[in-house]
mmCIF file of C-alpha atoms and ligand atoms in Angstrom:
data_model
loop_
_atom_site.group_PDB
_atom_site.id
_atom_site.type_symbol
_atom_site.label_atom_id
_atom_site.label_comp_id
_atom_site.label_asym_id
_atom_site.label_seq_id
_atom_site.Cartn_x
_atom_site.Cartn_y
_atom_site.Cartn_z
ATOM 1 C CA MET I 1 95.284 120.919 87.420
ATOM 2 C CA SER I 2 91.883 119.647 86.049
ATOM 3 C CA ASN I 3 93.020 117.273 83.580
ATOM 4 C CA LEU I 4 95.880 115.882 86.140
ATOM 5 C CA THR I 5 95.551 112.296 86.586
ATOM 6 C CA ILE I 6 97.171 109.688 88.522
ATOM 7 C CA ASN I 7 99.556 107.140 87.778
ATOM 8 C CA ALA I 8 97.165 103.987 87.428
ATOM 9 C CA ASP I 9 99.816 101.196 87.064
ATOM 10 C CA ARG I 10 101.791 102.405 90.176
ATOM 11 C CA LEU I 11 98.767 102.577 92.191
ATOM 12 C CA LEU I 12 97.290 99.251 91.048
ATOM 13 C CA ARG I 13 100.678 97.641 91.341
ATOM 14 C CA ARG I 14 101.090 98.650 94.998
ATOM 15 C CA ILE I 15 97.621 97.749 95.986
ATOM 16 C CA ASP I 16 98.175 94.153 94.839
ATOM 17 C CA GLU I 17 101.641 94.191 96.688
ATOM 18 C CA LEU I 18 100.573 95.400 99.811
ATOM 19 C CA GLY I 19 97.415 92.906 99.417
ATOM 20 C CA SER I 20 100.078 90.157 99.089
ATOM 21 C CA ILE I 21 101.970 91.298 102.227
ATOM 22 C CA GLY I 22 100.818 89.757 105.766
ATOM 23 C CA ARG I 23 99.176 86.466 104.778
ATOM 24 C CA ASP I 24 99.140 83.404 106.954
ATOM 25 C CA ALA I 25 99.999 79.427 106.306
ATOM 26 C CA GLN I 26 96.561 79.229 104.879
ATOM 27 C CA GLY I 27 97.180 82.288 102.582
ATOM 28 C CA ARG I 28 94.812 84.484 104.363
ATOM 29 C CA LEU I 29 95.240 88.146 104.591
ATOM 30 C CA VAL I 30 95.458 88.653 108.273
ATOM 31 C CA ARG I 31 97.366 92.008 108.902
ATOM 32 C CA VAL I 32 95.532 92.477 112.246
ATOM 33 C CA ALA I 33 96.573 95.567 114.478
ATOM 34 C CA ALA I 34 99.968 95.640 115.981
ATOM 35 C CA SER I 35 100.758 92.167 114.768
ATOM 36 C CA ASP I 36 103.634 91.448 113.197
ATOM 37 C CA MET I 37 101.791 91.145 109.846
ATOM 38 C CA ASP I 38 100.454 94.548 110.373
ATOM 39 C CA ARG I 39 104.420 95.678 110.678
ATOM 40 C CA LEU I 40 105.040 94.086 107.446
ATOM 41 C CA GLY I 41 102.443 96.148 105.850
ATOM 42 C CA ARG I 42 103.423 99.305 107.645
ATOM 43 C CA ASP I 43 107.160 98.811 106.837
ATOM 44 C CA ARG I 44 106.179 98.390 103.037
ATOM 45 C CA LEU I 45 103.939 101.732 103.493
ATOM 46 C CA VAL I 46 106.779 103.791 105.050
ATOM 47 C CA GLY I 47 109.398 102.710 102.270
ATOM 48 C CA TRP I 48 106.907 104.235 99.474
ATOM 49 C CA LEU I 49 106.133 107.291 101.657
ATOM 50 C CA HIS I 50 110.241 107.827 101.895
ATOM 51 C CA GLU I 51 110.343 106.854 97.808
ATOM 52 C CA ALA I 52 107.723 109.485 97.498
ATOM 53 C CA GLY I 53 109.959 112.323 99.225
ATOM 54 C CA LEU I 54 107.545 112.786 102.054
ATOM 55 C CA GLU I 55 108.652 113.668 105.820
ATOM 56 C CA VAL I 56 107.285 110.589 107.631
ATOM 57 C CA ALA I 57 105.970 111.091 111.369
ATOM 58 C CA VAL I 58 104.146 108.293 113.384
ATOM 59 C CA ASP I 59 102.633 109.160 116.766
ATOM 60 C CA ARG I 60 102.364 107.245 119.747
ATOM 61 C CA ILE I 61 99.281 105.573 118.909
ATOM 62 C CA GLY I 62 101.448 104.595 115.581
ATOM 63 C CA ASN I 63 99.307 106.451 113.193
ATOM 64 C CA ILE I 64 101.500 106.962 110.073
ATOM 65 C CA PHE I 65 101.607 110.219 108.604
ATOM 66 C CA GLY I 66 103.520 110.950 105.091
ATOM 67 C CA ILE I 67 103.250 115.047 104.615
ATOM 68 C CA TRP I 68 104.049 117.145 101.604
ATOM 69 C CA GLN I 69 105.256 120.592 102.443
ATOM 70 C CA ASP I 70 107.786 123.302 101.335
ATOM 71 C CA ASP I 71 108.828 126.727 102.687
ATOM 72 C CA ALA I 72 106.014 128.373 101.154
ATOM 73 C CA ASN I 73 103.359 126.464 103.061
ATOM 74 C CA ALA I 74 105.075 125.127 105.912
ATOM 75 C CA GLY I 75 102.845 126.225 108.892
ATOM 76 C CA GLN I 76 99.800 125.984 107.032
ATOM 77 C CA LEU I 77 97.051 123.276 108.408
ATOM 78 C CA PRO I 78 97.483 120.334 105.680
ATOM 79 C CA VAL I 79 94.881 118.837 103.702
ATOM 80 C CA MET I 80 94.808 115.290 104.815
ATOM 81 C CA LEU I 81 94.094 112.371 103.086
ATOM 82 C CA GLY I 82 93.914 108.732 104.837
ATOM 83 C CA SER I 83 92.436 105.400 105.794
ATOM 84 C CA HIS I 84 94.086 102.502 107.484
ATOM 85 C CA ILE I 85 96.015 99.292 106.238
ATOM 86 C CA ASP I 86 95.318 97.288 109.621
ATOM 87 C CA THR I 87 92.618 94.562 108.026
ATOM 88 C CA VAL I 88 90.106 91.951 109.674
ATOM 89 C CA ILE I 89 90.739 88.127 109.553
ATOM 90 C CA ASP I 90 90.948 86.572 106.049
ATOM 91 C CA ALA I 91 90.178 90.231 104.767
ATOM 92 C CA GLY I 92 90.294 91.371 100.967
ATOM 93 C CA ILE I 93 93.143 93.743 99.484
ATOM 94 C CA TYR I 94 91.092 96.981 99.229
ATOM 95 C CA ASP I 95 89.073 97.789 102.515
ATOM 96 C CA GLY I 96 91.227 100.748 103.894
ATOM 97 C CA CYS I 97 94.442 100.138 101.857
ATOM 98 C CA TYR I 98 92.883 101.417 98.956
ATOM 99 C CA GLY I 99 92.503 104.662 100.302
ATOM 100 C CA VAL I 100 96.089 104.965 101.864
ATOM 101 C CA LEU I 101 97.863 104.116 98.837
ATOM 102 C CA SER I 102 95.255 106.268 96.708
ATOM 103 C CA ALA I 103 96.167 109.163 99.146
ATOM 104 C CA LEU I 104 99.482 108.688 98.464
ATOM 105 C CA GLU I 105 99.555 108.157 94.791
ATOM 106 C CA ALA I 106 97.293 111.415 94.684
ATOM 107 C CA ILE I 107 100.151 113.657 96.747
ATOM 108 C CA GLU I 108 102.844 112.000 94.499
ATOM 109 C CA SER I 109 101.594 112.595 91.325
ATOM 110 C CA LEU I 110 100.497 116.335 92.237
ATOM 111 C CA LYS I 111 104.008 116.706 93.440
ATOM 112 C CA GLU I 112 105.602 115.368 90.025
ATOM 113 C CA ALA I 113 103.453 117.557 88.396
ATOM 114 C CA GLY I 114 104.669 120.676 89.695
ATOM 115 C CA PHE I 115 101.563 121.337 91.675
ATOM 116 C CA ALA I 116 102.084 124.059 93.934
ATOM 117 C CA PRO I 117 99.705 123.774 96.868
ATOM 118 C CA ALA I 118 98.892 126.446 99.211
ATOM 119 C CA ARG I 119 98.715 124.334 102.394
ATOM 120 C CA PRO I 120 100.540 120.839 102.658
ATOM 121 C CA LEU I 121 99.393 117.472 102.002
ATOM 122 C CA ALA I 122 99.533 114.735 104.551
ATOM 123 C CA VAL I 123 98.627 110.913 103.850
ATOM 124 C CA ALA I 124 97.350 109.152 106.868
ATOM 125 C CA ALA I 125 97.380 105.586 107.996
ATOM 126 C CA PHE I 126 95.254 105.170 111.024
ATOM 127 C CA THR I 127 96.137 102.314 113.562
ATOM 128 C CA ASN I 128 93.757 99.706 114.630
ATOM 129 C CA GLU I 129 90.876 101.103 112.306
ATOM 130 C CA GLU I 130 89.017 97.727 112.294
ATOM 131 C CA GLY I 131 88.880 96.745 116.048
ATOM 132 C CA VAL I 132 89.142 93.047 115.668
ATOM 133 C CA ARG I 133 92.132 92.606 118.124
ATOM 134 C CA TYR I 134 91.792 95.909 120.579
ATOM 135 C CA SER I 135 88.339 97.655 120.972
ATOM 136 C CA PRO I 136 87.304 100.212 120.191
ATOM 137 C CA ASP I 137 87.638 100.017 116.425
ATOM 138 C CA MET I 138 88.771 103.250 114.785
ATOM 139 C CA MET I 139 90.968 103.530 117.203
ATOM 140 C CA GLY I 140 93.855 105.302 116.041
ATOM 141 C CA SER I 141 91.695 108.260 114.265
ATOM 142 C CA LEU I 142 89.848 108.305 117.717
ATOM 143 C CA VAL I 143 92.993 109.252 119.673
ATOM 144 C CA PHE I 144 94.286 111.487 116.879
ATOM 145 C CA ALA I 145 90.709 113.377 117.276
ATOM 146 C CA GLY I 146 90.873 113.325 120.845
ATOM 147 C CA GLY I 147 87.905 111.196 121.486
ATOM 148 C CA ILE I 148 90.175 108.830 124.076
ATOM 149 C CA GLY I 149 92.986 109.514 125.953
ATOM 150 C CA VAL I 150 96.491 108.098 124.035
ATOM 151 C CA ASP I 151 97.220 106.473 127.695
ATOM 152 C CA GLU I 152 93.833 104.829 128.015
ATOM 153 C CA ALA I 153 94.257 103.385 124.199
ATOM 154 C CA LEU I 154 97.769 102.117 124.676
ATOM 155 C CA ALA I 155 96.613 99.826 127.896
ATOM 156 C CA ALA I 156 93.945 98.447 125.610
ATOM 157 C CA VAL I 157 94.160 94.557 126.037
ATOM 158 C CA GLY I 158 93.709 92.588 123.003
ATOM 159 C CA THR I 159 91.425 89.522 122.427
ATOM 160 C CA ASP I 160 94.794 87.279 122.964
ATOM 161 C CA GLY I 161 95.547 89.252 126.233
ATOM 162 C CA SER I 162 98.254 91.335 124.605
ATOM 163 C CA VAL I 163 98.501 95.108 125.446
ATOM 164 C CA LEU I 164 98.614 97.415 122.552
ATOM 165 C CA GLY I 165 101.453 99.768 123.492
ATOM 166 C CA LYS I 166 103.667 96.721 124.252
ATOM 167 C CA GLU I 167 102.786 95.373 120.913
ATOM 168 C CA LEU I 168 103.158 98.984 118.988
ATOM 169 C CA GLU I 169 106.701 98.842 120.858
ATOM 170 C CA ARG I 170 107.464 95.773 119.684
ATOM 171 C CA ILE I 171 106.562 96.172 115.968
ATOM 172 C CA GLY I 172 108.762 99.417 116.281
ATOM 173 C CA TYR I 173 105.561 101.833 115.774
ATOM 174 C CA ALA I 174 105.193 103.461 119.000
ATOM 175 C CA GLY I 175 105.803 106.639 117.801
ATOM 176 C CA ARG I 176 107.174 110.033 119.447
ATOM 177 C CA HIS I 177 104.584 112.506 118.115
ATOM 178 C CA GLN I 178 101.613 113.165 120.558
ATOM 179 C CA PRO I 179 98.462 112.576 118.881
ATOM 180 C CA GLY I 180 96.897 115.381 116.955
ATOM 181 C CA PHE I 181 100.311 117.017 116.348
ATOM 182 C CA LEU I 182 99.330 117.510 112.942
ATOM 183 C CA LYS I 183 95.816 119.268 112.984
ATOM 184 C CA PRO I 184 94.051 119.155 109.454
ATOM 185 C CA GLN I 185 92.283 121.973 107.506
ATOM 186 C CA SER I 186 90.118 119.216 106.055
ATOM 187 C CA TYR I 187 89.929 115.267 105.708
ATOM 188 C CA VAL I 188 89.139 113.118 102.644
ATOM 189 C CA GLU I 189 89.024 109.545 102.709
ATOM 190 C CA LEU I 190 88.436 107.150 99.655
ATOM 191 C CA HIS I 191 87.614 103.646 100.502
ATOM 192 C CA VAL I 192 85.455 100.888 98.843
ATOM 193 C CA GLU I 193 81.776 101.032 99.340
ATOM 194 C CA GLN I 194 81.639 97.636 100.717
ATOM 195 C CA GLY I 195 77.975 97.250 100.092
ATOM 196 C CA PRO I 196 75.756 96.705 97.318
ATOM 197 C CA VAL I 197 74.270 100.033 96.646
ATOM 198 C CA LEU I 198 76.729 101.930 93.816
ATOM 199 C CA GLU I 199 76.844 98.567 91.670
ATOM 200 C CA ARG I 200 73.132 97.833 91.983
ATOM 201 C CA GLU I 201 72.626 101.307 90.774
ATOM 202 C CA GLY I 202 75.462 101.410 88.166
ATOM 203 C CA ILE I 203 76.911 104.623 90.068
ATOM 204 C CA ALA I 204 80.537 105.081 89.870
ATOM 205 C CA ILE I 205 81.299 107.345 92.520
ATOM 206 C CA GLY I 206 79.540 107.498 95.962
ATOM 207 C CA ALA I 207 79.533 111.025 97.894
ATOM 208 C CA VAL I 208 79.141 109.933 101.485
ATOM 209 C CA GLU I 209 76.931 112.216 103.153
ATOM 210 C CA ASN I 210 76.682 110.227 106.608
ATOM 211 C CA LEU I 211 78.036 107.121 108.769
ATOM 212 C CA GLN I 212 75.697 105.075 110.648
ATOM 213 C CA GLY I 213 75.913 104.615 114.449
ATOM 214 C CA ILE I 214 77.721 101.988 116.193
ATOM 215 C CA SER I 215 77.372 99.765 119.043
ATOM 216 C CA TRP I 216 79.527 96.921 120.110
ATOM 217 C CA GLN I 217 79.424 94.810 123.435
ATOM 218 C CA ARG I 218 80.579 91.970 124.680
ATOM 219 C CA ILE I 219 77.970 89.720 126.544
ATOM 220 C CA THR I 220 78.729 86.854 129.010
ATOM 221 C CA ILE I 221 76.001 84.464 130.210
ATOM 222 C CA GLU I 222 77.039 82.258 133.217
ATOM 223 C CA GLY I 223 74.987 79.152 133.643
ATOM 224 C CA GLN I 224 76.060 75.806 135.313
ATOM 225 C CA ALA I 225 78.063 73.140 133.410
ATOM 226 C CA ASN I 226 76.195 69.591 133.597
ATOM 227 C CA HIS I 227 76.159 66.488 132.288
ATOM 228 C CA ALA I 228 74.490 66.179 128.569
ATOM 229 C CA GLY I 229 72.661 62.894 129.297
ATOM 230 C CA THR I 230 71.507 62.865 133.007
ATOM 231 C CA THR I 231 70.490 66.430 133.389
ATOM 232 C CA PRO I 232 66.602 66.973 132.628
ATOM 233 C CA MET I 233 65.701 69.937 130.340
ATOM 234 C CA SER I 234 63.913 71.259 133.284
ATOM 235 C CA MET I 235 66.906 71.155 135.464
ATOM 236 C CA ARG I 236 69.552 72.754 132.767
ATOM 237 C CA ARG I 237 70.693 76.383 133.382
ATOM 238 C CA ASP I 238 72.369 76.343 130.025
ATOM 239 C CA ALA I 239 74.461 79.290 128.943
ATOM 240 C CA GLY I 240 74.218 78.208 125.272
ATOM 241 C CA VAL I 241 70.726 78.090 124.659
ATOM 242 C CA ALA I 242 70.614 81.392 126.435
ATOM 243 C CA ALA I 243 72.932 83.112 124.090
ATOM 244 C CA ALA I 244 71.183 81.329 120.997
ATOM 245 C CA ARG I 245 68.078 83.339 122.157
ATOM 246 C CA VAL I 246 69.998 86.022 121.959
ATOM 247 C CA ILE I 247 71.398 85.388 118.504
ATOM 248 C CA GLY I 248 67.801 84.496 117.314
ATOM 249 C CA PHE I 249 66.338 87.790 118.746
ATOM 250 C CA LEU I 250 68.562 90.423 117.455
ATOM 251 C CA ALA I 251 68.387 88.941 114.088
ATOM 252 C CA ASP I 252 64.415 88.693 113.930
ATOM 253 C CA ARG I 253 64.186 91.882 115.293
ATOM 254 C CA ALA I 254 66.457 93.607 113.165
ATOM 255 C CA GLY I 255 65.154 91.831 110.063
ATOM 256 C CA ALA I 256 61.786 92.886 110.533
ATOM 257 C CA SER I 257 62.568 96.467 111.705
ATOM 258 C CA PRO I 258 61.465 99.070 109.495
ATOM 259 C CA THR I 259 64.815 101.197 110.188
ATOM 260 C CA PRO I 260 67.836 100.036 108.102
ATOM 261 C CA THR I 261 69.216 98.496 111.721
ATOM 262 C CA VAL I 262 71.759 95.589 111.387
ATOM 263 C CA ALA I 263 72.837 93.319 113.976
ATOM 264 C CA THR I 264 75.473 90.948 114.142
ATOM 265 C CA VAL I 265 77.215 88.547 116.439
ATOM 266 C CA GLY I 266 80.562 87.765 115.221
ATOM 267 C CA THR I 267 82.065 85.866 117.841
ATOM 268 C CA ILE I 268 81.352 83.519 120.477
ATOM 269 C CA ALA I 269 83.042 80.911 122.579
ATOM 270 C CA PHE I 270 81.572 78.306 124.922
ATOM 271 C CA GLU I 271 82.913 77.032 128.136
ATOM 272 C CA PRO I 272 83.868 74.487 128.923
ATOM 273 C CA ASN I 273 83.479 73.351 125.206
ATOM 274 C CA ALA I 274 82.997 69.840 125.232
ATOM 275 C CA ILE I 275 80.523 67.619 123.287
ATOM 276 C CA ASN I 276 78.555 66.122 126.271
ATOM 277 C CA VAL I 277 78.697 69.163 128.887
ATOM 278 C CA ILE I 278 76.160 71.509 129.245
ATOM 279 C CA PRO I 279 77.972 75.081 128.601
ATOM 280 C CA SER I 280 78.437 76.719 131.811
ATOM 281 C CA ARG I 281 79.711 80.265 129.734
ATOM 282 C CA ALA I 282 78.969 81.718 126.499
ATOM 283 C CA THR I 283 80.604 84.934 126.034
ATOM 284 C CA PHE I 284 80.018 86.500 122.492
ATOM 285 C CA THR I 285 79.854 89.950 120.785
ATOM 286 C CA VAL I 286 77.286 92.081 119.352
ATOM 287 C CA ASP I 287 77.169 94.808 116.695
ATOM 288 C CA LEU I 288 74.524 96.752 116.342
ATOM 289 C CA ARG I 289 74.251 99.831 113.773
ATOM 290 C CA ASP I 290 71.735 102.075 112.319
ATOM 291 C CA PRO I 291 71.878 105.560 110.578
ATOM 292 C CA ASP I 292 69.491 107.137 113.715
ATOM 293 C CA GLU I 293 70.830 107.434 116.963
ATOM 294 C CA THR I 294 67.120 107.367 118.564
ATOM 295 C CA HIS I 295 66.707 103.769 116.803
ATOM 296 C CA LEU I 296 69.856 102.543 117.727
ATOM 297 C CA ARG I 297 69.243 103.580 121.527
ATOM 298 C CA GLU I 298 65.832 101.470 121.033
ATOM 299 C CA GLU I 299 67.909 98.603 119.700
ATOM 300 C CA GLU I 300 70.090 98.806 122.720
ATOM 301 C CA ALA I 301 67.245 99.233 124.906
ATOM 302 C CA ALA I 302 65.651 96.183 123.881
ATOM 303 C CA LEU I 303 68.926 94.172 124.287
ATOM 304 C CA ALA I 304 68.835 94.983 127.647
ATOM 305 C CA ALA I 305 65.744 94.207 128.329
ATOM 306 C CA LEU I 306 66.100 90.933 126.661
ATOM 307 C CA LEU I 307 69.226 90.082 128.774
ATOM 308 C CA ASP I 308 67.562 91.100 131.837
ATOM 309 C CA ASP I 309 64.572 88.480 131.002
ATOM 310 C CA LEU I 310 67.287 85.834 130.660
ATOM 311 C CA ALA I 311 68.425 86.602 133.766
ATOM 312 C CA ALA I 312 65.188 86.260 135.838
ATOM 313 C CA GLY I 313 63.945 83.284 133.765
ATOM 314 C CA ALA I 314 66.755 80.809 132.669
ATOM 315 C CA GLY I 315 68.824 80.400 135.683
ATOM 316 C CA VAL I 316 71.575 82.381 134.051
ATOM 317 C CA THR I 317 73.275 85.742 134.829
ATOM 318 C CA VAL I 318 74.311 87.719 132.191
ATOM 319 C CA GLN I 319 76.976 90.580 131.946
ATOM 320 C CA ALA I 320 77.170 93.265 129.109
ATOM 321 C CA GLU I 321 80.475 95.170 128.743
ATOM 322 C CA SER I 322 80.647 98.046 126.044
ATOM 323 C CA LEU I 323 83.299 97.881 123.433
ATOM 324 C CA ALA I 324 82.431 100.598 121.351
ATOM 325 C CA ARG I 325 80.251 103.669 121.149
ATOM 326 C CA PHE I 326 80.004 105.706 118.071
ATOM 327 C CA GLU I 327 77.096 108.145 117.274
ATOM 328 C CA PRO I 328 75.882 108.468 113.563
ATOM 329 C CA VAL I 329 78.257 111.325 111.835
ATOM 330 C CA THR I 330 77.155 113.737 109.188
ATOM 331 C CA LEU I 331 79.784 114.835 106.815
ATOM 332 C CA ASP I 332 80.891 118.123 105.478
ATOM 333 C CA ALA I 333 78.095 119.310 102.992
ATOM 334 C CA GLY I 334 80.741 121.640 101.275
ATOM 335 C CA ILE I 335 83.335 118.885 100.695
ATOM 336 C CA VAL I 336 80.378 116.387 99.599
ATOM 337 C CA SER I 337 79.255 118.773 97.362
ATOM 338 C CA LEU I 338 82.855 119.586 95.706
ATOM 339 C CA ILE I 339 83.113 115.699 95.345
ATOM 340 C CA GLU I 340 79.814 115.781 93.307
ATOM 341 C CA GLU I 341 81.240 118.564 91.185
ATOM 342 C CA ILE I 342 84.574 117.344 90.544
ATOM 343 C CA ALA I 343 82.892 113.707 89.513
ATOM 344 C CA GLY I 344 80.378 115.584 87.316
ATOM 345 C CA ALA I 345 83.301 117.303 85.418
ATOM 346 C CA ALA I 346 85.138 113.750 84.998
ATOM 347 C CA GLY I 347 81.678 112.674 83.496
ATOM 348 C CA LEU I 348 81.332 109.886 86.192
ATOM 349 C CA SER I 349 77.935 109.150 87.557
ATOM 350 C CA CYS I 350 77.742 110.202 91.405
ATOM 351 C CA ARG I 351 75.154 109.552 93.993
ATOM 352 C CA ARG I 352 74.685 110.687 97.820
ATOM 353 C CA ILE I 353 75.036 107.710 100.144
ATOM 354 C CA THR I 354 75.064 106.635 103.494
ATOM 355 C CA SER I 355 77.951 104.517 104.853
ATOM 356 C CA GLY I 356 77.130 101.104 106.490
ATOM 357 C CA ALA I 357 80.764 100.575 107.649
ATOM 358 C CA GLY I 358 82.584 102.637 110.161
ATOM 359 C CA HIS I 359 85.776 104.688 108.958
ATOM 360 C CA ASP I 360 88.134 106.960 110.387
ATOM 361 C CA ALA I 361 86.324 109.606 108.627
ATOM 362 C CA GLN I 362 84.165 109.460 111.238
ATOM 363 C CA MET I 363 86.286 110.064 113.904
ATOM 364 C CA ILE I 364 88.325 112.805 112.134
ATOM 365 C CA ALA I 365 84.840 114.589 111.605
ATOM 366 C CA ARG I 366 85.177 115.589 115.183
ATOM 367 C CA ILE I 367 88.242 118.228 114.581
ATOM 368 C CA ALA I 368 87.956 118.962 110.868
ATOM 369 C CA PRO I 369 85.962 119.212 107.768
ATOM 370 C CA SER I 370 85.570 115.441 106.184
ATOM 371 C CA ALA I 371 84.557 113.780 103.901
ATOM 372 C CA MET I 372 84.572 110.321 101.954
ATOM 373 C CA ILE I 373 84.448 109.166 98.625
ATOM 374 C CA PHE I 374 83.267 105.709 97.520
ATOM 375 C CA VAL I 375 83.664 103.396 94.669
ATOM 376 C CA PRO I 376 81.632 100.034 93.959
ATOM 377 C CA SER I 377 82.190 96.966 95.502
ATOM 378 C CA ARG I 378 81.298 93.980 93.371
ATOM 379 C CA GLY I 379 78.261 91.897 94.740
ATOM 380 C CA GLY I 380 78.863 94.460 97.505
ATOM 381 C CA ILE I 381 81.140 91.915 99.383
ATOM 382 C CA SER I 382 83.593 92.843 101.808
ATOM 383 C CA HIS I 383 85.445 91.784 104.936
ATOM 384 C CA ASN I 384 85.704 88.525 102.908
ATOM 385 C CA PRO I 385 88.559 87.428 100.368
ATOM 386 C CA ALA I 386 86.411 87.869 97.511
ATOM 387 C CA GLU I 387 86.338 91.458 98.045
ATOM 388 C CA PHE I 388 86.730 93.165 94.610
ATOM 389 C CA THR I 389 86.600 96.416 92.703
ATOM 390 C CA ALA I 390 87.264 96.619 88.984
ATOM 391 C CA ALA I 391 90.809 98.827 88.135
ATOM 392 C CA GLY I 392 88.951 101.198 86.312
ATOM 393 C CA GLU I 393 86.894 102.253 88.990
ATOM 394 C CA LEU I 394 89.825 102.220 91.530
ATOM 395 C CA VAL I 395 91.594 104.391 89.317
ATOM 396 C CA ALA I 396 88.550 106.617 88.501
ATOM 397 C CA GLY I 397 88.046 107.072 92.280
ATOM 398 C CA ALA I 398 91.847 107.884 92.977
ATOM 399 C CA ASN I 399 91.715 110.707 90.117
ATOM 400 C CA ILE I 400 88.406 112.309 92.036
ATOM 401 C CA LEU I 401 90.497 112.080 95.367
ATOM 402 C CA LEU I 402 93.010 113.652 93.449
ATOM 403 C CA GLY I 403 91.313 116.404 91.892
ATOM 404 C CA VAL I 404 89.207 117.205 95.743
ATOM 405 C CA ALA I 405 92.372 117.455 97.169
ATOM 406 C CA ALA I 406 93.711 119.850 94.675
ATOM 407 C CA ARG I 407 90.953 121.952 94.854
ATOM 408 C CA LEU I 408 91.616 121.932 98.851
ATOM 409 C CA ALA I 409 95.103 122.617 98.978
ATOM 410 C CA ALA I 410 94.911 125.239 96.267
ATOM 411 C CA ASP I 411 94.111 128.343 98.780
HETATM 412 O O1 LIG M 1 83.432 97.752 111.686
HETATM 413 C C1 LIG M 1 83.385 98.857 110.605
HETATM 414 O O2 LIG M 1 82.667 98.972 110.335
HETATM 415 C C2 LIG M 1 85.100 99.150 110.262
HETATM 416 O O3 LIG M 1 85.634 98.166 109.240
HETATM 417 N N1 LIG M 1 85.744 98.869 111.152
HETATM 418 MN MN1 LIG M 2 87.953 100.173 106.096
HETATM 419 MN MN1 LIG M 3 87.051 97.072 107.375
HETATM 420 MN MN1 LIG M 4 86.133 101.203 108.157
#
C-alpha cells in the first residue's frame, strides 16, 4: 500500500466545490453551525459519502459519519479520520473542510485500490467546531467524547437567540444515533496549520504534538447611560471606557508575556449604541490561549483581578461568564512518530509542532489515541477568505493521511 496515492483531482475539485457552498449576498463564506448554509454543505458532503459507497450515520448532535466496513472487519473499532465543515464568518475554504474531504478521499482511494483493512475506516464531520454561533467550540466532538451531555449541548442558546437542538431539527440533522455510538480505535485529523511556522521554515508536514489550552469568557460591564455633552468626565460611569481598558490590558499583557500567551477580543457591543450617549453597557468576549495550563490560569487570574479593580474604582459592575474552557492536550506519541515515518518515506520534510488553534482532535483525544497532520498556510492566514494552501501541499498532506490510515487500519 506504500505506493498508493489519493485521486488529487477529485480532492481538489471537492474542496473548491464545498468552498463555493454557503456564501451570503456579499459572497462571504458563512456556513455557521446549524444554519441553512451549514445544511447546504452537510447535504453536499452526505451526497459524496453515498457516492463513495459508505454507510452514512448522523448522531443526535448532528455529527456526520461515513463508515467503510465489511463482514470481515465489522465489529472491530474503526480508525476515524475527521474534522469539521462548519465555518467562521467570512471564512477561508480549507479550515476543517480540507480534513473532512481528505479523510473521505483517503478512504475512497483505499477502497478503490482493493485495500482490505483489518478494521473499519470512518470519516467524521463534527458539528459546531467553530463555536461562532453556539458555545463551546469543538462542541460536536466534545459531546461525542462524552465531555458534555448531548441534551445540555442541544439546549445551547446561540448568539442569535436560537436553540441548537431546534436548529438541527429544522435543518434535518438531528440524527438518531447516540453520541459515542462509534468508538474509534484511533483518530487522525488533517488540517491546514492556520499559522506561520511551516511556511516560514519551508517544512511540508507538521506532526502536531500538542494543542494549547483555550479559555473563552463573555464579559458584561454595566455603567450608566448619560449625555455625552453635559456629563463631566468625573461624573461618568462609562462602560465603554471600562471595556477599552480591559482590551488594552489584555493586549499589552499578552504582548509582553515571556510565554506564547495570546489574547483576543473578537466581539463587542455597546448599548444603547448612540453617538451622543455614554455607553450604559459593554458586552464583549475574551479568547485566552496558552500551551501551558499554569500560565493560562495566571492569565485568567490577572483578568479577574482587573475586572475586580474596575468594579471597585470605575463605578461600573462587571459580570464574567465562562463560554468554553479546554486544557492543553498532548497527542498520541505513537501516531505522531508514525506521521513522521510516513512523511519521511514520502521524502517530505516534517517537524513536530504545537497547534495554536483548537481542533476536534483535542476532544477525541479523551477517548482514543489521536494525532494531527498540518500542511502550511500561506502567510499564516486563516479565519479569513485569504486563507490559502497550494494544491501540491494539499495533495501531499492527504497522501500522508492515507498512508497513516492504511497503517493504523492494517491490524
Ligand atoms: O477557535 C479555534 O481555534 C477553532 O477554530 N475553533
Ligand atoms: Mn478548523
Ligand atoms: Mn477554525
Ligand atoms: Mn479548529
